[in-house]
């Protein structure tokens, strides 16, 4: 790869933009970070439906987005996406970086050097195709990026690979501390998929009628609905908010909730990620001006500890109740956690993640 081509990066993602998924945030932020490192970055997606995508995701770099007019995200559309990508871009230069397993493998068949980033276990035909290619030695031109150490172990690949946790853009969270924060109020932001925490919040709210619980997120992949939440006097749902608004939203609160269950699901209801996830919410909470209280899970134990967060062992509802009550009674006792969280999160920026991946790719 010569120096001119090395400076170009083509990022391939099976996305319809804008999207309410964490996947879309991660892809946009990584493209922004790659671009700020000096790479000519092109993002290839199924479909882009707005000319304000960069603004929606708080991206300063105006990297190019190429849309292939494919709105439905299923196996057929993925194959079509891969085919269109190759036919329209026969001379793709530089680094080919894919969040799409199928497209990544497809491009490697054309003797392209490819980097594939993986966030969860594979299912269905994608798993079958992956195993087939692995067993027949078709991965010689592919490098892998895994979101967690556990996931890398799960794939058991001999290929070169690197582990890179998710991250946060600290510049977005450089806000003055809000002096008019909600009193006696906790906040949860993100998906309401099974295991993400809404079930637990409902249980805790019943034990703490004098504490309010504010929710920002998307019910589209949840067993609950806005109508369900209306049945609880101390839970308020504020709807889905674009990513660019999240720093200001979090700045209104003192206590952030991350009450994961022992099994956690994503937008695809058959994908369970409790052992493999690296939640963006975690890094956003740590970067904001409040205190994080979270389920004590081993998957992020290298990041969260007793010095930067309140950790709840064994998912005990009564312990959740006691710690929330204690926090609002003597908040000053817990302020050091917010300061320590700010320090702990500094290595986990999108820029640092991009540098780590590029260092790995160019070895």
mmCIF file of C-alpha atoms in Angstrom:
data_model
loop_
_atom_site.group_PDB
_atom_site.id
_atom_site.type_symbol
_atom_site.label_atom_id
_atom_site.label_comp_id
_atom_site.label_asym_id
_atom_site.label_seq_id
_atom_site.Cartn_x
_atom_site.Cartn_y
_atom_site.Cartn_z
ATOM 1 C CA UNK A 1 0.000 0.000 0.000
ATOM 2 C CA UNK A 2 1.703 3.214 -1.093
ATOM 3 C CA UNK A 3 1.646 6.423 0.948
ATOM 4 C CA UNK A 4 -1.061 8.102 -1.156
ATOM 5 C CA UNK A 5 -3.463 5.189 -0.929
ATOM 6 C CA UNK A 6 -2.692 4.645 2.753
ATOM 7 C CA UNK A 7 -4.207 8.016 3.544
ATOM 8 C CA UNK A 8 -7.648 6.976 2.294
ATOM 9 C CA UNK A 9 -10.127 5.034 4.402
ATOM 10 C CA UNK A 10 -13.425 3.575 3.194
ATOM 11 C CA UNK A 11 -15.721 2.718 6.102
ATOM 12 C CA UNK A 12 -18.560 0.317 5.224
ATOM 13 C CA UNK A 13 -21.619 0.011 7.489
ATOM 14 C CA UNK A 14 -25.052 -1.561 7.022
ATOM 15 C CA UNK A 15 -26.878 1.555 8.176
ATOM 16 C CA UNK A 16 -29.802 3.726 7.210
ATOM 17 C CA UNK A 17 -28.948 7.234 8.436
ATOM 18 C CA UNK A 18 -30.056 8.877 10.601
ATOM 19 C CA UNK A 19 -30.752 6.016 12.986
ATOM 20 C CA UNK A 20 -31.668 5.653 16.646
ATOM 21 C CA UNK A 21 -29.089 2.901 17.150
ATOM 22 C CA UNK A 22 -25.828 3.111 19.101
ATOM 23 C CA UNK A 23 -24.297 1.447 16.030
ATOM 24 C CA UNK A 24 -24.884 4.609 13.988
ATOM 25 C CA UNK A 25 -23.344 6.850 16.665
ATOM 26 C CA UNK A 26 -20.243 4.685 16.890
ATOM 27 C CA UNK A 27 -19.751 4.598 13.124
ATOM 28 C CA UNK A 28 -20.204 8.350 12.680
ATOM 29 C CA UNK A 29 -17.896 9.182 15.586
ATOM 30 C CA UNK A 30 -15.214 6.801 14.341
ATOM 31 C CA UNK A 31 -15.372 8.262 10.820
ATOM 32 C CA UNK A 32 -15.032 11.698 12.392
ATOM 33 C CA UNK A 33 -12.000 10.525 14.397
ATOM 34 C CA UNK A 34 -10.329 8.863 11.389
ATOM 35 C CA UNK A 35 -10.901 12.019 9.368
ATOM 36 C CA UNK A 36 -9.399 14.233 12.090
ATOM 37 C CA UNK A 37 -6.314 11.975 12.071
ATOM 38 C CA UNK A 38 -5.770 13.049 8.468
ATOM 39 C CA UNK A 39 -7.297 10.153 6.558
ATOM 40 C CA UNK A 40 -9.526 10.895 3.581
ATOM 41 C CA UNK A 41 -12.565 9.121 5.031
ATOM 42 C CA UNK A 42 -15.545 7.904 3.018
ATOM 43 C CA UNK A 43 -18.552 6.311 4.738
ATOM 44 C CA UNK A 44 -20.592 3.852 2.632
ATOM 45 C CA UNK A 45 -24.093 3.113 4.009
ATOM 46 C CA UNK A 46 -27.293 1.464 2.819
ATOM 47 C CA UNK A 47 -29.098 4.797 2.687
ATOM 48 C CA UNK A 48 -28.651 8.364 3.914
ATOM 49 C CA UNK A 49 -31.891 10.299 4.311
ATOM 50 C CA UNK A 50 -30.728 13.725 5.467
ATOM 51 C CA UNK A 51 -28.174 16.362 4.482
ATOM 52 C CA UNK A 52 -27.592 17.196 8.168
ATOM 53 C CA UNK A 53 -26.173 13.837 9.264
ATOM 54 C CA UNK A 54 -22.891 15.279 10.534
ATOM 55 C CA UNK A 55 -24.694 17.844 12.691
ATOM 56 C CA UNK A 56 -27.068 15.236 14.152
ATOM 57 C CA UNK A 57 -24.092 13.234 15.432
ATOM 58 C CA UNK A 58 -21.933 16.176 16.570
ATOM 59 C CA UNK A 59 -19.289 15.482 13.922
ATOM 60 C CA UNK A 60 -16.987 18.382 13.101
ATOM 61 C CA UNK A 61 -15.203 16.764 10.167
ATOM 62 C CA UNK A 62 -17.163 16.818 6.918
ATOM 63 C CA UNK A 63 -16.197 13.343 5.680
ATOM 64 C CA UNK A 64 -18.135 12.082 2.645
ATOM 65 C CA UNK A 65 -21.155 9.789 2.981
ATOM 66 C CA UNK A 66 -22.125 7.551 0.054
ATOM 67 C CA UNK A 67 -25.680 6.178 -0.065
ATOM 68 C CA UNK A 68 -26.672 3.055 -2.048
ATOM 69 C CA UNK A 69 -30.448 3.551 -1.809
ATOM 70 C CA UNK A 70 -31.112 0.312 0.102
ATOM 71 C CA UNK A 71 -33.543 0.946 2.938
ATOM 72 C CA UNK A 72 -34.333 -2.611 4.106
ATOM 73 C CA UNK A 73 -31.581 -4.190 6.200
ATOM 74 C CA UNK A 74 -31.823 -7.956 5.639
ATOM 75 C CA UNK A 75 -29.563 -10.660 4.198
ATOM 76 C CA UNK A 76 -30.592 -9.978 0.577
ATOM 77 C CA UNK A 77 -30.024 -6.220 0.915
ATOM 78 C CA UNK A 78 -26.624 -6.892 2.494
ATOM 79 C CA UNK A 79 -25.551 -9.012 -0.456
ATOM 80 C CA UNK A 80 -26.867 -6.342 -2.826
ATOM 81 C CA UNK A 81 -25.011 -3.699 -0.819
ATOM 82 C CA UNK A 82 -21.747 -5.641 -1.121
ATOM 83 C CA UNK A 83 -22.274 -6.161 -4.857
ATOM 84 C CA UNK A 84 -23.095 -2.495 -5.528
ATOM 85 C CA UNK A 85 -20.125 -1.428 -3.459
ATOM 86 C CA UNK A 86 -17.726 -3.483 -5.585
ATOM 87 C CA UNK A 87 -19.320 -2.626 -8.949
ATOM 88 C CA UNK A 88 -19.467 1.126 -8.281
ATOM 89 C CA UNK A 89 -16.068 1.312 -6.626
ATOM 90 C CA UNK A 90 -13.813 -1.112 -8.498
ATOM 91 C CA UNK A 91 -10.747 0.876 -7.517
ATOM 92 C CA UNK A 92 -11.402 1.454 -3.819
ATOM 93 C CA UNK A 93 -8.147 2.796 -2.415
ATOM 94 C CA UNK A 94 -6.588 2.668 0.990
ATOM 95 C CA UNK A 95 -8.005 0.958 4.049
ATOM 96 C CA UNK A 96 -11.308 -0.905 3.693
ATOM 97 C CA UNK A 97 -12.924 -0.892 7.128
ATOM 98 C CA UNK A 98 -16.172 -2.768 7.622
ATOM 99 C CA UNK A 99 -18.742 -3.231 10.359
ATOM 100 C CA UNK A 100 -20.420 -5.629 7.904
ATOM 101 C CA UNK A 101 -19.167 -9.230 8.091
ATOM 102 C CA UNK A 102 -20.698 -10.187 4.730
ATOM 103 C CA UNK A 103 -19.361 -7.141 2.872
ATOM 104 C CA UNK A 104 -15.942 -7.482 4.492
ATOM 105 C CA UNK A 105 -15.597 -11.125 3.432
ATOM 106 C CA UNK A 106 -16.969 -10.309 -0.020
ATOM 107 C CA UNK A 107 -14.359 -7.570 -0.554
ATOM 108 C CA UNK A 108 -11.555 -9.865 0.579
ATOM 109 C CA UNK A 109 -12.469 -12.237 -2.284
ATOM 110 C CA UNK A 110 -11.421 -9.432 -4.663
ATOM 111 C CA UNK A 111 -7.951 -9.454 -3.101
ATOM 112 C CA UNK A 112 -8.713 -6.355 -1.061
ATOM 113 C CA UNK A 113 -7.063 -5.892 2.339
ATOM 114 C CA UNK A 114 -9.944 -5.542 4.779
ATOM 115 C CA UNK A 115 -10.421 -4.687 8.463
ATOM 116 C CA UNK A 116 -13.615 -6.059 10.055
ATOM 117 C CA UNK A 117 -14.880 -4.728 13.395
ATOM 118 C CA UNK A 118 -17.020 -7.146 15.432
ATOM 119 C CA UNK A 119 -19.320 -6.305 18.365
ATOM 120 C CA UNK A 120 -21.217 -9.517 19.110
ATOM 121 C CA UNK A 121 -21.532 -13.225 18.405
ATOM 122 C CA UNK A 122 -22.669 -14.182 14.916
ATOM 123 C CA UNK A 123 -26.002 -15.830 14.133
ATOM 124 C CA UNK A 124 -27.706 -17.616 11.246
ATOM 125 C CA UNK A 125 -26.219 -17.562 7.754
ATOM 126 C CA UNK A 126 -23.607 -14.973 8.720
ATOM 127 C CA UNK A 127 -22.221 -17.417 11.302
ATOM 128 C CA UNK A 128 -22.250 -20.247 8.747
ATOM 129 C CA UNK A 129 -20.450 -18.129 6.123
ATOM 130 C CA UNK A 130 -17.899 -16.913 8.669
ATOM 131 C CA UNK A 131 -17.077 -20.443 9.858
ATOM 132 C CA UNK A 132 -16.840 -21.714 6.277
ATOM 133 C CA UNK A 133 -14.379 -18.998 5.298
ATOM 134 C CA UNK A 134 -12.419 -19.467 8.511
ATOM 135 C CA UNK A 135 -12.085 -23.241 8.028
ATOM 136 C CA UNK A 136 -11.008 -22.894 4.400
ATOM 137 C CA UNK A 137 -8.391 -20.248 5.138
ATOM 138 C CA UNK A 138 -10.089 -17.327 3.361
ATOM 139 C CA UNK A 139 -9.138 -14.765 6.021
ATOM 140 C CA UNK A 140 -5.550 -14.137 4.938
ATOM 141 C CA UNK A 141 -6.324 -10.572 3.838
ATOM 142 C CA UNK A 142 -8.552 -9.710 6.826
ATOM 143 C CA UNK A 143 -7.619 -8.116 10.149
ATOM 144 C CA UNK A 144 -10.111 -7.935 13.018
ATOM 145 C CA UNK A 145 -11.069 -5.343 15.622
ATOM 146 C CA UNK A 146 -12.982 -6.677 18.641
ATOM 147 C CA UNK A 147 -14.980 -4.512 21.010
ATOM 148 C CA UNK A 148 -13.977 -6.540 24.102
ATOM 149 C CA UNK A 149 -11.431 -9.107 25.255
ATOM 150 C CA UNK A 150 -14.157 -11.722 25.818
ATOM 151 C CA UNK A 151 -15.363 -11.384 22.243
ATOM 152 C CA UNK A 152 -11.886 -11.937 20.845
ATOM 153 C CA UNK A 153 -11.590 -15.135 22.895
ATOM 154 C CA UNK A 154 -14.989 -16.266 21.659
ATOM 155 C CA UNK A 155 -13.917 -16.101 17.983
ATOM 156 C CA UNK A 156 -10.634 -17.951 18.533
ATOM 157 C CA UNK A 157 -8.977 -16.511 15.423
ATOM 158 C CA UNK A 158 -5.327 -16.824 14.451
ATOM 159 C CA UNK A 159 -5.577 -13.621 12.387
ATOM 160 C CA UNK A 160 -4.031 -10.401 13.608
ATOM 161 C CA UNK A 161 -6.529 -8.578 15.818
ATOM 162 C CA UNK A 162 -6.836 -5.769 18.339
ATOM 163 C CA UNK A 163 -9.249 -5.032 21.203
ATOM 164 C CA UNK A 164 -10.756 -1.526 21.266
ATOM 165 C CA UNK A 165 -13.448 -0.476 23.740
ATOM 166 C CA UNK A 166 -16.034 2.064 22.652
ATOM 167 C CA UNK A 167 -15.479 5.699 23.515
ATOM 168 C CA UNK A 168 -16.725 9.228 23.924
ATOM 169 C CA UNK A 169 -16.021 12.677 22.518
ATOM 170 C CA UNK A 170 -14.939 14.631 25.592
ATOM 171 C CA UNK A 171 -15.180 17.923 23.692
ATOM 172 C CA UNK A 172 -18.970 17.483 23.539
ATOM 173 C CA UNK A 173 -19.155 17.280 27.355
ATOM 174 C CA UNK A 174 -17.175 20.418 28.191
ATOM 175 C CA UNK A 175 -20.154 22.223 29.696
ATOM 176 C CA UNK A 176 -20.463 24.409 32.760
ATOM 177 C CA UNK A 177 -22.004 22.561 35.664
ATOM 178 C CA UNK A 178 -25.746 23.160 35.678
ATOM 179 C CA UNK A 179 -26.785 24.926 38.888
ATOM 180 C CA UNK A 180 -30.465 24.177 38.277
ATOM 181 C CA UNK A 181 -30.355 20.392 38.147
ATOM 182 C CA UNK A 182 -33.441 18.300 38.784
ATOM 183 C CA UNK A 183 -33.691 17.481 42.498
ATOM 184 C CA UNK A 184 -34.127 13.908 43.759
ATOM 185 C CA UNK A 185 -34.155 12.677 40.173
ATOM 186 C CA UNK A 186 -32.252 9.895 38.393
ATOM 187 C CA UNK A 187 -31.837 9.657 34.625
ATOM 188 C CA UNK A 188 -31.509 6.801 32.141
ATOM 189 C CA UNK A 189 -30.667 7.302 28.458
ATOM 190 C CA UNK A 190 -30.542 4.846 25.583
ATOM 191 C CA UNK A 191 -32.250 1.697 24.435
ATOM 192 C CA UNK A 192 -35.114 0.038 26.312
ATOM 193 C CA UNK A 193 -34.312 -3.402 24.892
ATOM 194 C CA UNK A 194 -34.663 -6.384 27.192
ATOM 195 C CA UNK A 195 -32.013 -6.434 29.906
ATOM 196 C CA UNK A 196 -30.838 -2.836 29.389
ATOM 197 C CA UNK A 197 -32.438 -1.756 32.655
ATOM 198 C CA UNK A 198 -35.999 -0.513 32.226
ATOM 199 C CA UNK A 199 -37.352 -3.595 33.997
ATOM 200 C CA UNK A 200 -35.202 -2.832 37.016
ATOM 201 C CA UNK A 201 -36.004 0.899 36.990
ATOM 202 C CA UNK A 202 -39.714 0.086 37.221
ATOM 203 C CA UNK A 203 -39.108 -2.175 40.231
ATOM 204 C CA UNK A 204 -36.880 0.388 41.968
ATOM 205 C CA UNK A 205 -39.356 3.229 41.329
ATOM 206 C CA UNK A 206 -42.054 1.357 43.257
ATOM 207 C CA UNK A 207 -39.785 1.276 46.317
ATOM 208 C CA UNK A 208 -38.823 4.969 45.995
ATOM 209 C CA UNK A 209 -42.061 6.929 45.409
ATOM 210 C CA UNK A 210 -40.398 10.236 46.400
ATOM 211 C CA UNK A 211 -37.609 9.871 43.826
ATOM 212 C CA UNK A 212 -38.258 10.641 40.149
ATOM 213 C CA UNK A 213 -36.881 8.601 37.259
ATOM 214 C CA UNK A 214 -36.469 10.325 33.895
ATOM 215 C CA UNK A 215 -36.094 8.318 30.697
ATOM 216 C CA UNK A 216 -34.761 9.327 27.271
ATOM 217 C CA UNK A 217 -34.737 6.685 24.583
ATOM 218 C CA UNK A 218 -36.420 4.462 22.063
ATOM 219 C CA UNK A 219 -39.202 1.897 22.672
ATOM 220 C CA UNK A 220 -39.049 0.451 19.134
ATOM 221 C CA UNK A 221 -37.271 -2.745 20.238
ATOM 222 C CA UNK A 222 -38.777 -3.000 23.722
ATOM 223 C CA UNK A 223 -41.488 -5.077 25.377
ATOM 224 C CA UNK A 224 -42.584 -1.848 27.067
ATOM 225 C CA UNK A 225 -44.155 1.290 25.601
ATOM 226 C CA UNK A 226 -44.817 4.920 26.449
ATOM 227 C CA UNK A 227 -48.304 3.838 27.532
ATOM 228 C CA UNK A 228 -46.789 1.419 30.063
ATOM 229 C CA UNK A 229 -44.676 4.158 31.624
ATOM 230 C CA UNK A 230 -47.688 6.430 32.113
ATOM 231 C CA UNK A 231 -48.914 4.007 34.771
ATOM 232 C CA UNK A 232 -46.088 5.071 37.103
ATOM 233 C CA UNK A 233 -46.349 8.469 38.786
ATOM 234 C CA UNK A 234 -42.617 8.899 39.426
ATOM 235 C CA UNK A 235 -41.354 7.746 36.011
ATOM 236 C CA UNK A 236 -41.364 10.297 33.183
ATOM 237 C CA UNK A 237 -40.534 9.578 29.558
ATOM 238 C CA UNK A 238 -39.097 12.474 27.538
ATOM 239 C CA UNK A 239 -38.934 10.697 24.172
ATOM 240 C CA UNK A 240 -36.004 9.986 21.909
ATOM 241 C CA UNK A 241 -33.401 12.737 21.609
ATOM 242 C CA UNK A 242 -30.771 13.156 18.918
ATOM 243 C CA UNK A 243 -27.253 12.327 20.000
ATOM 244 C CA UNK A 244 -26.107 15.953 19.756
ATOM 245 C CA UNK A 245 -28.449 16.825 22.680
ATOM 246 C CA UNK A 246 -27.158 14.160 25.077
ATOM 247 C CA UNK A 247 -24.440 16.217 26.855
ATOM 248 C CA UNK A 248 -26.938 18.977 27.734
ATOM 249 C CA UNK A 249 -29.510 16.432 28.869
ATOM 250 C CA UNK A 250 -27.092 14.652 31.209
ATOM 251 C CA UNK A 251 -25.960 18.019 32.579
ATOM 252 C CA UNK A 252 -29.429 18.449 34.119
ATOM 253 C CA UNK A 253 -28.997 15.497 36.497
ATOM 254 C CA UNK A 254 -26.808 14.354 39.395
ATOM 255 C CA UNK A 255 -27.296 10.588 39.193
ATOM 256 C CA UNK A 256 -27.071 8.380 36.090
ATOM 257 C CA UNK A 257 -28.483 4.851 35.996
ATOM 258 C CA UNK A 258 -26.998 1.838 34.236
ATOM 259 C CA UNK A 259 -29.039 -1.045 35.709
ATOM 260 C CA UNK A 260 -28.143 -3.876 33.349
ATOM 261 C CA UNK A 261 -29.597 -7.325 33.951
ATOM 262 C CA UNK A 262 -27.457 -10.482 33.819
ATOM 263 C CA UNK A 263 -28.553 -10.951 30.197
ATOM 264 C CA UNK A 264 -28.616 -7.939 27.866
ATOM 265 C CA UNK A 265 -30.113 -7.788 24.380
ATOM 266 C CA UNK A 266 -29.710 -5.298 21.523
ATOM 267 C CA UNK A 267 -31.978 -4.193 18.683
ATOM 268 C CA UNK A 268 -31.833 -7.728 17.288
ATOM 269 C CA UNK A 269 -33.749 -9.572 19.986
ATOM 270 C CA UNK A 270 -31.847 -12.837 19.464
ATOM 271 C CA UNK A 271 -28.425 -11.293 20.139
ATOM 272 C CA UNK A 272 -27.353 -11.366 23.815
ATOM 273 C CA UNK A 273 -24.300 -9.211 24.642
ATOM 274 C CA UNK A 274 -23.803 -9.172 28.422
ATOM 275 C CA UNK A 275 -20.348 -10.802 28.131
ATOM 276 C CA UNK A 276 -19.216 -8.800 25.096
ATOM 277 C CA UNK A 277 -20.625 -5.256 25.304
ATOM 278 C CA UNK A 278 -18.740 -1.980 25.692
ATOM 279 C CA UNK A 279 -21.628 0.466 26.272
ATOM 280 C CA UNK A 280 -21.269 3.990 24.895
ATOM 281 C CA UNK A 281 -23.645 5.063 27.652
ATOM 282 C CA UNK A 282 -20.955 4.091 30.161
ATOM 283 C CA UNK A 283 -18.401 6.508 28.712
ATOM 284 C CA UNK A 284 -20.952 9.304 28.239
ATOM 285 C CA UNK A 285 -22.045 9.029 31.882
ATOM 286 C CA UNK A 286 -18.415 9.121 33.028
ATOM 287 C CA UNK A 287 -17.732 12.208 30.913
ATOM 288 C CA UNK A 288 -20.780 14.117 32.222
ATOM 289 C CA UNK A 289 -21.178 16.148 35.431
ATOM 290 C CA UNK A 290 -22.820 13.534 37.626
ATOM 291 C CA UNK A 291 -22.374 10.219 39.404
ATOM 292 C CA UNK A 292 -22.857 6.825 37.772
ATOM 293 C CA UNK A 293 -24.588 3.954 39.560
ATOM 294 C CA UNK A 294 -24.331 0.648 37.691
ATOM 295 C CA UNK A 295 -24.807 -3.091 37.881
ATOM 296 C CA UNK A 296 -21.515 -4.717 38.836
ATOM 297 C CA UNK A 297 -20.707 -6.697 35.663
ATOM 298 C CA UNK A 298 -17.318 -8.207 34.809
ATOM 299 C CA UNK A 299 -17.487 -7.075 31.161
ATOM 300 C CA UNK A 300 -16.598 -3.480 32.125
ATOM 301 C CA UNK A 301 -14.741 -4.176 35.389
ATOM 302 C CA UNK A 302 -11.505 -2.890 33.793
ATOM 303 C CA UNK A 303 -13.167 0.535 33.557
ATOM 304 C CA UNK A 304 -15.599 0.874 36.462
ATOM 305 C CA UNK A 305 -14.575 0.453 40.086
ATOM 306 C CA UNK A 306 -15.497 1.689 43.561
ATOM 307 C CA UNK A 307 -13.377 4.814 43.067
ATOM 308 C CA UNK A 308 -15.321 6.155 40.042
ATOM 309 C CA UNK A 309 -18.851 4.762 40.396
ATOM 310 C CA UNK A 310 -21.412 3.140 42.662
ATOM 311 C CA UNK A 311 -21.529 -0.561 41.804
ATOM 312 C CA UNK A 312 -24.460 -2.804 42.734
ATOM 313 C CA UNK A 313 -23.557 -6.443 43.272
ATOM 314 C CA UNK A 314 -25.854 -9.344 42.406
ATOM 315 C CA UNK A 315 -28.424 -6.985 40.850
ATOM 316 C CA UNK A 316 -30.056 -6.548 44.258
ATOM 317 C CA UNK A 317 -33.155 -4.331 44.024
ATOM 318 C CA UNK A 318 -32.921 -3.514 47.734
ATOM 319 C CA UNK A 319 -29.288 -2.451 47.352
ATOM 320 C CA UNK A 320 -30.236 -0.240 44.388
ATOM 321 C CA UNK A 321 -32.920 1.341 46.577
ATOM 322 C CA UNK A 322 -30.564 1.934 49.523
ATOM 323 C CA UNK A 323 -27.767 3.437 47.415
ATOM 324 C CA UNK A 324 -30.095 5.830 45.557
ATOM 325 C CA UNK A 325 -31.622 6.966 48.866
ATOM 326 C CA UNK A 326 -28.169 7.425 50.383
ATOM 327 C CA UNK A 327 -26.956 9.437 47.393
ATOM 328 C CA UNK A 328 -29.746 12.008 47.577
ATOM 329 C CA UNK A 329 -29.450 12.310 51.364
ATOM 330 C CA UNK A 330 -25.696 13.040 51.369
ATOM 331 C CA UNK A 331 -24.637 13.912 47.804
ATOM 332 C CA UNK A 332 -21.384 15.540 48.931
ATOM 333 C CA UNK A 333 -20.167 12.143 50.077
ATOM 334 C CA UNK A 334 -20.235 10.915 46.456
ATOM 335 C CA UNK A 335 -18.908 13.930 44.516
ATOM 336 C CA UNK A 336 -15.382 12.470 44.336
ATOM 337 C CA UNK A 337 -16.793 9.672 42.127
ATOM 338 C CA UNK A 338 -17.653 12.165 39.388
ATOM 339 C CA UNK A 339 -14.142 13.666 39.446
ATOM 340 C CA UNK A 340 -12.543 10.224 39.343
ATOM 341 C CA UNK A 341 -14.837 9.156 36.499
ATOM 342 C CA UNK A 342 -13.657 12.176 34.487
ATOM 343 C CA UNK A 343 -10.063 11.031 34.943
ATOM 344 C CA UNK A 344 -10.819 7.369 34.257
ATOM 345 C CA UNK A 345 -12.589 8.074 30.967
ATOM 346 C CA UNK A 346 -9.827 10.198 29.415
ATOM 347 C CA UNK A 347 -8.101 7.272 27.653
ATOM 348 C CA UNK A 348 -11.419 6.182 26.105
ATOM 349 C CA UNK A 349 -11.934 8.853 23.465
ATOM 350 C CA UNK A 350 -12.865 8.223 19.838
ATOM 351 C CA UNK A 351 -9.577 9.888 18.841
ATOM 352 C CA UNK A 352 -7.522 7.518 20.999
ATOM 353 C CA UNK A 353 -9.508 4.566 19.709
ATOM 354 C CA UNK A 354 -8.857 5.603 16.097
ATOM 355 C CA UNK A 355 -5.123 6.020 16.808
ATOM 356 C CA UNK A 356 -4.939 2.579 18.407
ATOM 357 C CA UNK A 357 -6.702 0.940 15.451
ATOM 358 C CA UNK A 358 -4.563 2.758 12.881
ATOM 359 C CA UNK A 359 -1.393 1.767 14.695
ATOM 360 C CA UNK A 360 -2.588 -1.835 14.545
ATOM 361 C CA UNK A 361 -3.635 -1.692 10.873
ATOM 362 C CA UNK A 362 -0.386 -0.183 9.646
ATOM 363 C CA UNK A 363 1.933 -2.672 11.386
#
